[in-house]
């Protein structure tokens, strides 16, 4: 059982909580290993249909643990070895289930990267977000230079990356960084309500396919994306979930879609 990441599952929703509240959940190698491992477990579990990620205490993740960064600066790092030992920071995008970040407080550096690699982001009003890298003598790390322009556009991405300025949740929503801004005391409850609705009403197979389409199509031309969508649509017409979706609608009842992963 991990101490730095906690997991609980209920009603088809897994809650993963980054758990170093005394350090505003600062990111460590151990946390990364445990968090990605739990994402993989959730991806393979028939119990889990949606994943919610949040932080314990006052912060979501205030960036890399400064002691870890200092040790890297003092000792140096073998980049090739580090790359072999770590999953890529885009790993959450490979999980075939929706991942929602409930940003309850400070979200900086690699903590912001983790939030951006989730599929949706709900933030507490007043939460502070920052790239921070340029103010630490670092570059646009961990794929943020790939995902951020796709969310907010190149000019806004460069503003956030070059300045490292702090953005409050309301501005983050206006920029397109977060989907919703909620009262802090309602953040987790409303995020879970949304997640439970997905878990109860939406086909896990459809959600997995849609997620894969969206990220794949970011790197494809329109004709290729359209061709793939047409093929997938024809396949879906003969799949059990399509039959169940139509039948449940006509019978005015909740759908009973099959889970993804082992039970």
PDB file of C-alpha atoms in Angstrom:
ATOM      1  CA  UNK A   1       0.000   0.000   0.000  1.00  0.00           C
ATOM      2  CA  UNK A   2       1.433   3.358  -1.038  1.00  0.00           C
ATOM      3  CA  UNK A   3       1.769   6.135   1.510  1.00  0.00           C
ATOM      4  CA  UNK A   4       2.304   8.929  -1.012  1.00  0.00           C
ATOM      5  CA  UNK A   5      -0.686   8.081  -3.239  1.00  0.00           C
ATOM      6  CA  UNK A   6      -3.961   6.769  -1.841  1.00  0.00           C
ATOM      7  CA  UNK A   7      -6.709   4.982  -3.768  1.00  0.00           C
ATOM      8  CA  UNK A   8     -10.361   4.291  -3.068  1.00  0.00           C
ATOM      9  CA  UNK A   9     -13.034   2.969  -5.428  1.00  0.00           C
ATOM     10  CA  UNK A  10     -16.782   3.442  -5.174  1.00  0.00           C
ATOM     11  CA  UNK A  11     -19.640   3.452  -7.686  1.00  0.00           C
ATOM     12  CA  UNK A  12     -17.264   2.793 -10.579  1.00  0.00           C
ATOM     13  CA  UNK A  13     -15.067   5.794  -9.738  1.00  0.00           C
ATOM     14  CA  UNK A  14     -11.508   5.570  -8.424  1.00  0.00           C
ATOM     15  CA  UNK A  15     -10.170   8.501  -6.414  1.00  0.00           C
ATOM     16  CA  UNK A  16      -6.378   8.789  -6.471  1.00  0.00           C
ATOM     17  CA  UNK A  17      -5.082  11.250  -3.877  1.00  0.00           C
ATOM     18  CA  UNK A  18      -1.550  12.597  -3.977  1.00  0.00           C
ATOM     19  CA  UNK A  19      -0.662  12.343  -0.304  1.00  0.00           C
ATOM     20  CA  UNK A  20       2.201  14.529   0.896  1.00  0.00           C
ATOM     21  CA  UNK A  21       0.098  17.349   2.356  1.00  0.00           C
ATOM     22  CA  UNK A  22       2.921  18.716   4.510  1.00  0.00           C
ATOM     23  CA  UNK A  23       4.840  19.400   1.250  1.00  0.00           C
ATOM     24  CA  UNK A  24       1.804  20.510  -0.799  1.00  0.00           C
ATOM     25  CA  UNK A  25       2.105  17.087  -2.465  1.00  0.00           C
ATOM     26  CA  UNK A  26       5.442  17.933  -4.060  1.00  0.00           C
ATOM     27  CA  UNK A  27       6.354  15.407  -6.743  1.00  0.00           C
ATOM     28  CA  UNK A  28       8.943  12.717  -6.075  1.00  0.00           C
ATOM     29  CA  UNK A  29      10.164   9.665  -7.964  1.00  0.00           C
ATOM     30  CA  UNK A  30       8.261   7.468  -5.502  1.00  0.00           C
ATOM     31  CA  UNK A  31       5.035   9.408  -6.050  1.00  0.00           C
ATOM     32  CA  UNK A  32       5.399   9.168  -9.819  1.00  0.00           C
ATOM     33  CA  UNK A  33       6.006   5.418  -9.674  1.00  0.00           C
ATOM     34  CA  UNK A  34       3.031   4.799  -7.379  1.00  0.00           C
ATOM     35  CA  UNK A  35       0.669   7.171  -9.205  1.00  0.00           C
ATOM     36  CA  UNK A  36       1.365   5.735 -12.646  1.00  0.00           C
ATOM     37  CA  UNK A  37       1.165   2.222 -11.206  1.00  0.00           C
ATOM     38  CA  UNK A  38      -2.266   2.951  -9.749  1.00  0.00           C
ATOM     39  CA  UNK A  39      -3.431   4.456 -13.040  1.00  0.00           C
ATOM     40  CA  UNK A  40      -2.409   1.234 -14.740  1.00  0.00           C
ATOM     41  CA  UNK A  41      -4.266  -0.822 -12.111  1.00  0.00           C
ATOM     42  CA  UNK A  42      -7.383   1.284 -12.609  1.00  0.00           C
ATOM     43  CA  UNK A  43      -7.096   0.920 -16.368  1.00  0.00           C
ATOM     44  CA  UNK A  44      -7.097  -2.859 -15.992  1.00  0.00           C
ATOM     45  CA  UNK A  45      -9.817  -3.070 -13.338  1.00  0.00           C
ATOM     46  CA  UNK A  46     -13.404  -3.911 -14.200  1.00  0.00           C
ATOM     47  CA  UNK A  47     -14.466  -2.072 -11.044  1.00  0.00           C
ATOM     48  CA  UNK A  48     -13.208   1.278 -12.327  1.00  0.00           C
ATOM     49  CA  UNK A  49     -14.858   3.229 -15.118  1.00  0.00           C
ATOM     50  CA  UNK A  50     -13.647   6.767 -14.330  1.00  0.00           C
ATOM     51  CA  UNK A  51     -10.638   8.089 -12.403  1.00  0.00           C
ATOM     52  CA  UNK A  52     -10.493  11.281 -10.323  1.00  0.00           C
ATOM     53  CA  UNK A  53      -7.115  12.666  -9.237  1.00  0.00           C
ATOM     54  CA  UNK A  54      -6.763  15.200  -6.430  1.00  0.00           C
ATOM     55  CA  UNK A  55      -4.392  16.289  -3.676  1.00  0.00           C
ATOM     56  CA  UNK A  56      -4.492  15.896   0.087  1.00  0.00           C
ATOM     57  CA  UNK A  57      -4.624  19.066   2.161  1.00  0.00           C
ATOM     58  CA  UNK A  58      -4.274  22.533   0.643  1.00  0.00           C
ATOM     59  CA  UNK A  59      -2.532  21.715  -2.638  1.00  0.00           C
ATOM     60  CA  UNK A  60      -2.898  19.596  -5.743  1.00  0.00           C
ATOM     61  CA  UNK A  61       0.844  19.305  -6.481  1.00  0.00           C
ATOM     62  CA  UNK A  62       3.217  22.226  -5.953  1.00  0.00           C
ATOM     63  CA  UNK A  63       5.781  20.878  -8.422  1.00  0.00           C
ATOM     64  CA  UNK A  64       8.887  18.790  -8.013  1.00  0.00           C
ATOM     65  CA  UNK A  65      10.240  18.328  -4.523  1.00  0.00           C
ATOM     66  CA  UNK A  66      13.030  20.903  -4.267  1.00  0.00           C
ATOM     67  CA  UNK A  67      15.286  18.497  -2.397  1.00  0.00           C
ATOM     68  CA  UNK A  68      15.026  16.067  -5.306  1.00  0.00           C
ATOM     69  CA  UNK A  69      15.872  18.882  -7.734  1.00  0.00           C
ATOM     70  CA  UNK A  70      18.850  19.939  -5.629  1.00  0.00           C
ATOM     71  CA  UNK A  71      20.205  16.396  -5.645  1.00  0.00           C
ATOM     72  CA  UNK A  72      19.870  16.287  -9.428  1.00  0.00           C
ATOM     73  CA  UNK A  73      21.765  19.549  -9.688  1.00  0.00           C
ATOM     74  CA  UNK A  74      24.491  18.375  -7.309  1.00  0.00           C
ATOM     75  CA  UNK A  75      24.955  14.881  -8.717  1.00  0.00           C
ATOM     76  CA  UNK A  76      23.892  15.256 -12.334  1.00  0.00           C
ATOM     77  CA  UNK A  77      21.619  12.769 -14.064  1.00  0.00           C
ATOM     78  CA  UNK A  78      22.032  10.138 -16.742  1.00  0.00           C
ATOM     79  CA  UNK A  79      19.226  11.186 -19.114  1.00  0.00           C
ATOM     80  CA  UNK A  80      19.181   7.914 -21.056  1.00  0.00           C
ATOM     81  CA  UNK A  81      19.005   5.815 -17.902  1.00  0.00           C
ATOM     82  CA  UNK A  82      16.327   8.033 -16.379  1.00  0.00           C
ATOM     83  CA  UNK A  83      14.215   7.764 -19.544  1.00  0.00           C
ATOM     84  CA  UNK A  84      14.453   3.964 -19.470  1.00  0.00           C
ATOM     85  CA  UNK A  85      13.436   3.744 -15.823  1.00  0.00           C
ATOM     86  CA  UNK A  86      10.446   6.105 -16.019  1.00  0.00           C
ATOM     87  CA  UNK A  87       7.158   5.978 -17.850  1.00  0.00           C
ATOM     88  CA  UNK A  88       6.601   9.033 -20.077  1.00  0.00           C
ATOM     89  CA  UNK A  89       4.669  11.887 -18.500  1.00  0.00           C
ATOM     90  CA  UNK A  90       2.030  11.378 -21.202  1.00  0.00           C
ATOM     91  CA  UNK A  91       1.278   7.964 -19.673  1.00  0.00           C
ATOM     92  CA  UNK A  92      -2.183   9.022 -18.347  1.00  0.00           C
ATOM     93  CA  UNK A  93      -3.318   9.598 -21.920  1.00  0.00           C
ATOM     94  CA  UNK A  94      -2.748   5.901 -22.643  1.00  0.00           C
ATOM     95  CA  UNK A  95      -5.167   4.810 -19.896  1.00  0.00           C
ATOM     96  CA  UNK A  96      -8.430   3.759 -21.627  1.00  0.00           C
ATOM     97  CA  UNK A  97     -10.660   5.496 -19.085  1.00  0.00           C
ATOM     98  CA  UNK A  98     -11.496   9.160 -18.419  1.00  0.00           C
ATOM     99  CA  UNK A  99      -9.184  10.851 -15.910  1.00  0.00           C
ATOM    100  CA  UNK A 100     -10.425  14.012 -14.218  1.00  0.00           C
ATOM    101  CA  UNK A 101      -8.142  16.282 -12.184  1.00  0.00           C
ATOM    102  CA  UNK A 102      -9.808  17.933  -9.184  1.00  0.00           C
ATOM    103  CA  UNK A 103      -7.356  20.791  -8.645  1.00  0.00           C
ATOM    104  CA  UNK A 104      -7.895  21.735  -5.026  1.00  0.00           C
ATOM    105  CA  UNK A 105      -4.983  24.150  -4.599  1.00  0.00           C
ATOM    106  CA  UNK A 106      -1.432  24.944  -5.704  1.00  0.00           C
ATOM    107  CA  UNK A 107      -0.660  23.338  -9.065  1.00  0.00           C
ATOM    108  CA  UNK A 108       2.829  24.119 -10.384  1.00  0.00           C
ATOM    109  CA  UNK A 109       5.583  22.764 -12.602  1.00  0.00           C
ATOM    110  CA  UNK A 110       5.313  19.010 -12.993  1.00  0.00           C
ATOM    111  CA  UNK A 111       2.129  19.191 -10.922  1.00  0.00           C
ATOM    112  CA  UNK A 112       0.582  21.305 -13.683  1.00  0.00           C
ATOM    113  CA  UNK A 113       1.916  18.831 -16.244  1.00  0.00           C
ATOM    114  CA  UNK A 114       0.083  16.027 -14.434  1.00  0.00           C
ATOM    115  CA  UNK A 115      -3.153  18.032 -14.398  1.00  0.00           C
ATOM    116  CA  UNK A 116      -2.823  18.801 -18.114  1.00  0.00           C
ATOM    117  CA  UNK A 117      -2.243  15.123 -18.924  1.00  0.00           C
ATOM    118  CA  UNK A 118      -5.624  14.354 -17.369  1.00  0.00           C
ATOM    119  CA  UNK A 119      -8.566  14.452 -19.757  1.00  0.00           C
ATOM    120  CA  UNK A 120     -10.604  17.047 -17.849  1.00  0.00           C
ATOM    121  CA  UNK A 121      -9.753  19.564 -15.149  1.00  0.00           C
ATOM    122  CA  UNK A 122     -12.074  20.976 -12.483  1.00  0.00           C
ATOM    123  CA  UNK A 123     -10.505  23.596 -10.215  1.00  0.00           C
ATOM    124  CA  UNK A 124     -11.360  25.127  -6.875  1.00  0.00           C
ATOM    125  CA  UNK A 125     -12.026  28.849  -7.030  1.00  0.00           C
ATOM    126  CA  UNK A 126      -8.835  30.583  -5.942  1.00  0.00           C
ATOM    127  CA  UNK A 127      -6.527  27.689  -6.885  1.00  0.00           C
ATOM    128  CA  UNK A 128      -3.168  28.899  -8.237  1.00  0.00           C
ATOM    129  CA  UNK A 129      -1.606  27.402 -11.363  1.00  0.00           C
ATOM    130  CA  UNK A 130       1.840  28.122 -12.810  1.00  0.00           C
ATOM    131  CA  UNK A 131       4.320  26.524 -15.191  1.00  0.00           C
ATOM    132  CA  UNK A 132       7.189  27.807 -12.980  1.00  0.00           C
ATOM    133  CA  UNK A 133       9.960  26.249 -15.126  1.00  0.00           C
ATOM    134  CA  UNK A 134      11.575  29.460 -16.409  1.00  0.00           C
ATOM    135  CA  UNK A 135      11.762  30.791 -12.838  1.00  0.00           C
ATOM    136  CA  UNK A 136      13.763  27.726 -11.771  1.00  0.00           C
ATOM    137  CA  UNK A 137      16.253  27.857 -14.637  1.00  0.00           C
ATOM    138  CA  UNK A 138      14.503  24.953 -16.369  1.00  0.00           C
ATOM    139  CA  UNK A 139      12.919  24.425 -19.785  1.00  0.00           C
ATOM    140  CA  UNK A 140       9.378  23.444 -20.816  1.00  0.00           C
ATOM    141  CA  UNK A 141       9.621  19.970 -19.347  1.00  0.00           C
ATOM    142  CA  UNK A 142       7.737  16.682 -19.530  1.00  0.00           C
ATOM    143  CA  UNK A 143       5.754  17.348 -22.719  1.00  0.00           C
ATOM    144  CA  UNK A 144       4.105  20.562 -21.537  1.00  0.00           C
ATOM    145  CA  UNK A 145       5.335  22.297 -24.717  1.00  0.00           C
ATOM    146  CA  UNK A 146       3.245  19.742 -26.644  1.00  0.00           C
ATOM    147  CA  UNK A 147       0.016  19.761 -24.637  1.00  0.00           C
ATOM    148  CA  UNK A 148      -0.228  23.409 -23.544  1.00  0.00           C
ATOM    149  CA  UNK A 149      -0.395  25.010 -27.037  1.00  0.00           C
ATOM    150  CA  UNK A 150      -3.034  22.474 -28.001  1.00  0.00           C
ATOM    151  CA  UNK A 151      -5.191  23.578 -25.079  1.00  0.00           C
ATOM    152  CA  UNK A 152      -4.716  27.358 -25.156  1.00  0.00           C
ATOM    153  CA  UNK A 153      -2.899  28.186 -28.420  1.00  0.00           C
ATOM    154  CA  UNK A 154       0.805  29.001 -29.014  1.00  0.00           C
ATOM    155  CA  UNK A 155       0.764  32.664 -27.916  1.00  0.00           C
ATOM    156  CA  UNK A 156      -0.995  31.996 -24.621  1.00  0.00           C
ATOM    157  CA  UNK A 157       1.184  28.954 -24.026  1.00  0.00           C
ATOM    158  CA  UNK A 158       4.312  31.047 -24.536  1.00  0.00           C
ATOM    159  CA  UNK A 159       2.992  33.673 -22.128  1.00  0.00           C
ATOM    160  CA  UNK A 160       2.505  31.060 -19.434  1.00  0.00           C
ATOM    161  CA  UNK A 161       5.801  29.286 -20.131  1.00  0.00           C
ATOM    162  CA  UNK A 162       8.056  32.327 -20.559  1.00  0.00           C
ATOM    163  CA  UNK A 163       6.706  34.312 -17.632  1.00  0.00           C
ATOM    164  CA  UNK A 164       6.009  31.494 -15.201  1.00  0.00           C
ATOM    165  CA  UNK A 165       3.316  33.786 -13.817  1.00  0.00           C
ATOM    166  CA  UNK A 166       0.618  32.576 -11.453  1.00  0.00           C
ATOM    167  CA  UNK A 167      -2.836  32.108 -12.941  1.00  0.00           C
ATOM    168  CA  UNK A 168      -5.888  31.867 -10.691  1.00  0.00           C
ATOM    169  CA  UNK A 169      -8.577  29.288 -11.451  1.00  0.00           C
ATOM    170  CA  UNK A 170     -10.973  31.795 -13.013  1.00  0.00           C
ATOM    171  CA  UNK A 171      -8.395  33.015 -15.533  1.00  0.00           C
ATOM    172  CA  UNK A 172      -7.347  29.414 -16.134  1.00  0.00           C
ATOM    173  CA  UNK A 173     -10.915  28.636 -17.165  1.00  0.00           C
ATOM    174  CA  UNK A 174     -10.998  31.647 -19.482  1.00  0.00           C
ATOM    175  CA  UNK A 175      -7.735  30.513 -21.085  1.00  0.00           C
ATOM    176  CA  UNK A 176      -9.002  26.957 -21.541  1.00  0.00           C
ATOM    177  CA  UNK A 177      -6.704  25.345 -18.968  1.00  0.00           C
ATOM    178  CA  UNK A 178      -9.583  24.097 -16.820  1.00  0.00           C
ATOM    179  CA  UNK A 179     -13.129  23.051 -17.691  1.00  0.00           C
ATOM    180  CA  UNK A 180     -14.933  24.224 -14.570  1.00  0.00           C
ATOM    181  CA  UNK A 181     -14.293  26.405 -11.526  1.00  0.00           C
ATOM    182  CA  UNK A 182     -16.126  25.307  -8.392  1.00  0.00           C
ATOM    183  CA  UNK A 183     -16.407  26.467  -4.807  1.00  0.00           C
ATOM    184  CA  UNK A 184     -13.549  24.859  -2.837  1.00  0.00           C
ATOM    185  CA  UNK A 185     -15.909  23.097  -0.455  1.00  0.00           C
ATOM    186  CA  UNK A 186     -17.842  21.650  -3.423  1.00  0.00           C
ATOM    187  CA  UNK A 187     -14.934  20.715  -5.679  1.00  0.00           C
ATOM    188  CA  UNK A 188     -14.553  17.036  -4.909  1.00  0.00           C
ATOM    189  CA  UNK A 189     -18.277  16.431  -4.453  1.00  0.00           C
ATOM    190  CA  UNK A 190     -19.214  17.952  -7.825  1.00  0.00           C
ATOM    191  CA  UNK A 191     -16.285  16.330  -9.592  1.00  0.00           C
ATOM    192  CA  UNK A 192     -17.419  12.964  -8.241  1.00  0.00           C
ATOM    193  CA  UNK A 193     -21.002  13.653  -9.295  1.00  0.00           C
ATOM    194  CA  UNK A 194     -19.774  14.231 -12.842  1.00  0.00           C
ATOM    195  CA  UNK A 195     -17.562  11.128 -12.720  1.00  0.00           C
ATOM    196  CA  UNK A 196     -20.379   8.942 -11.380  1.00  0.00           C
ATOM    197  CA  UNK A 197     -22.657  10.140 -14.189  1.00  0.00           C
ATOM    198  CA  UNK A 198     -20.060   9.033 -16.749  1.00  0.00           C
ATOM    199  CA  UNK A 199     -19.624   5.713 -14.950  1.00  0.00           C
ATOM    200  CA  UNK A 200     -23.369   5.035 -14.804  1.00  0.00           C
ATOM    201  CA  UNK A 201     -24.545   6.315 -18.184  1.00  0.00           C
ATOM    202  CA  UNK A 202     -21.720   6.079 -20.721  1.00  0.00           C
ATOM    203  CA  UNK A 203     -20.253   3.047 -22.454  1.00  0.00           C
ATOM    204  CA  UNK A 204     -16.730   2.301 -21.180  1.00  0.00           C
ATOM    205  CA  UNK A 205     -15.835   1.017 -24.640  1.00  0.00           C
ATOM    206  CA  UNK A 206     -17.129   4.194 -26.276  1.00  0.00           C
ATOM    207  CA  UNK A 207     -15.260   6.412 -23.815  1.00  0.00           C
ATOM    208  CA  UNK A 208     -12.028   4.476 -24.348  1.00  0.00           C
ATOM    209  CA  UNK A 209     -12.362   4.732 -28.119  1.00  0.00           C
ATOM    210  CA  UNK A 210     -13.239   8.437 -28.020  1.00  0.00           C
ATOM    211  CA  UNK A 211     -10.264   9.196 -25.779  1.00  0.00           C
ATOM    212  CA  UNK A 212      -7.937   7.305 -28.094  1.00  0.00           C
ATOM    213  CA  UNK A 213      -9.399   9.117 -31.125  1.00  0.00           C
ATOM    214  CA  UNK A 214      -8.937  12.575 -29.653  1.00  0.00           C
ATOM    215  CA  UNK A 215      -5.274  12.126 -28.745  1.00  0.00           C
ATOM    216  CA  UNK A 216      -4.435  10.292 -31.967  1.00  0.00           C
ATOM    217  CA  UNK A 217      -6.184  12.909 -34.105  1.00  0.00           C
ATOM    218  CA  UNK A 218      -4.042  15.674 -32.624  1.00  0.00           C
ATOM    219  CA  UNK A 219      -1.254  14.285 -34.784  1.00  0.00           C
ATOM    220  CA  UNK A 220      -3.240  13.313 -37.898  1.00  0.00           C
ATOM    221  CA  UNK A 221      -4.569  15.141 -40.916  1.00  0.00           C
ATOM    222  CA  UNK A 222      -8.343  15.453 -41.302  1.00  0.00           C
ATOM    223  CA  UNK A 223      -8.726  12.826 -44.068  1.00  0.00           C
ATOM    224  CA  UNK A 224      -6.947  10.213 -41.922  1.00  0.00           C
ATOM    225  CA  UNK A 225      -9.000  11.130 -38.852  1.00  0.00           C
ATOM    226  CA  UNK A 226     -12.244  10.986 -40.845  1.00  0.00           C
ATOM    227  CA  UNK A 227     -11.362   7.618 -42.368  1.00  0.00           C
ATOM    228  CA  UNK A 228     -10.602   6.167 -38.940  1.00  0.00           C
ATOM    229  CA  UNK A 229     -13.821   7.607 -37.470  1.00  0.00           C
ATOM    230  CA  UNK A 230     -15.902   6.122 -40.298  1.00  0.00           C
ATOM    231  CA  UNK A 231     -14.359   2.686 -39.747  1.00  0.00           C
ATOM    232  CA  UNK A 232     -14.917   2.849 -35.989  1.00  0.00           C
ATOM    233  CA  UNK A 233     -18.505   4.012 -36.488  1.00  0.00           C
ATOM    234  CA  UNK A 234     -19.316   1.032 -38.715  1.00  0.00           C
ATOM    235  CA  UNK A 235     -17.745  -1.308 -36.163  1.00  0.00           C
ATOM    236  CA  UNK A 236     -19.806   0.247 -33.369  1.00  0.00           C
ATOM    237  CA  UNK A 237     -23.088  -0.498 -35.157  1.00  0.00           C
ATOM    238  CA  UNK A 238     -22.532  -4.231 -34.647  1.00  0.00           C
ATOM    239  CA  UNK A 239     -21.179  -3.992 -31.096  1.00  0.00           C
ATOM    240  CA  UNK A 240     -23.186  -5.005 -27.986  1.00  0.00           C
ATOM    241  CA  UNK A 241     -22.978  -1.519 -26.455  1.00  0.00           C
ATOM    242  CA  UNK A 242     -24.810   0.027 -29.410  1.00  0.00           C
ATOM    243  CA  UNK A 243     -27.644  -2.471 -29.012  1.00  0.00           C
ATOM    244  CA  UNK A 244     -27.768  -1.829 -25.271  1.00  0.00           C
ATOM    245  CA  UNK A 245     -27.617   1.943 -25.722  1.00  0.00           C
ATOM    246  CA  UNK A 246     -30.571   1.990 -28.111  1.00  0.00           C
ATOM    247  CA  UNK A 247     -32.551  -0.610 -26.157  1.00  0.00           C
ATOM    248  CA  UNK A 248     -32.124   1.186 -22.824  1.00  0.00           C
ATOM    249  CA  UNK A 249     -33.221   4.463 -24.432  1.00  0.00           C
ATOM    250  CA  UNK A 250     -36.356   2.902 -25.911  1.00  0.00           C
ATOM    251  CA  UNK A 251     -37.136   1.122 -22.639  1.00  0.00           C
ATOM    252  CA  UNK A 252     -36.499   4.310 -20.674  1.00  0.00           C
ATOM    253  CA  UNK A 253     -34.048   2.688 -18.263  1.00  0.00           C
ATOM    254  CA  UNK A 254     -30.403   3.116 -17.335  1.00  0.00           C
ATOM    255  CA  UNK A 255     -27.989   1.314 -19.682  1.00  0.00           C
ATOM    256  CA  UNK A 256     -26.110  -1.769 -18.550  1.00  0.00           C
ATOM    257  CA  UNK A 257     -22.824  -1.481 -20.399  1.00  0.00           C
ATOM    258  CA  UNK A 258     -20.035  -4.019 -19.927  1.00  0.00           C
ATOM    259  CA  UNK A 259     -16.926  -2.916 -18.027  1.00  0.00           C
ATOM    260  CA  UNK A 260     -13.419  -2.677 -19.426  1.00  0.00           C
ATOM    261  CA  UNK A 261     -10.768  -4.815 -17.785  1.00  0.00           C
ATOM    262  CA  UNK A 262     -10.958  -7.816 -15.517  1.00  0.00           C
ATOM    263  CA  UNK A 263     -13.720  -7.858 -12.917  1.00  0.00           C
TER     264      UNK A 263
END
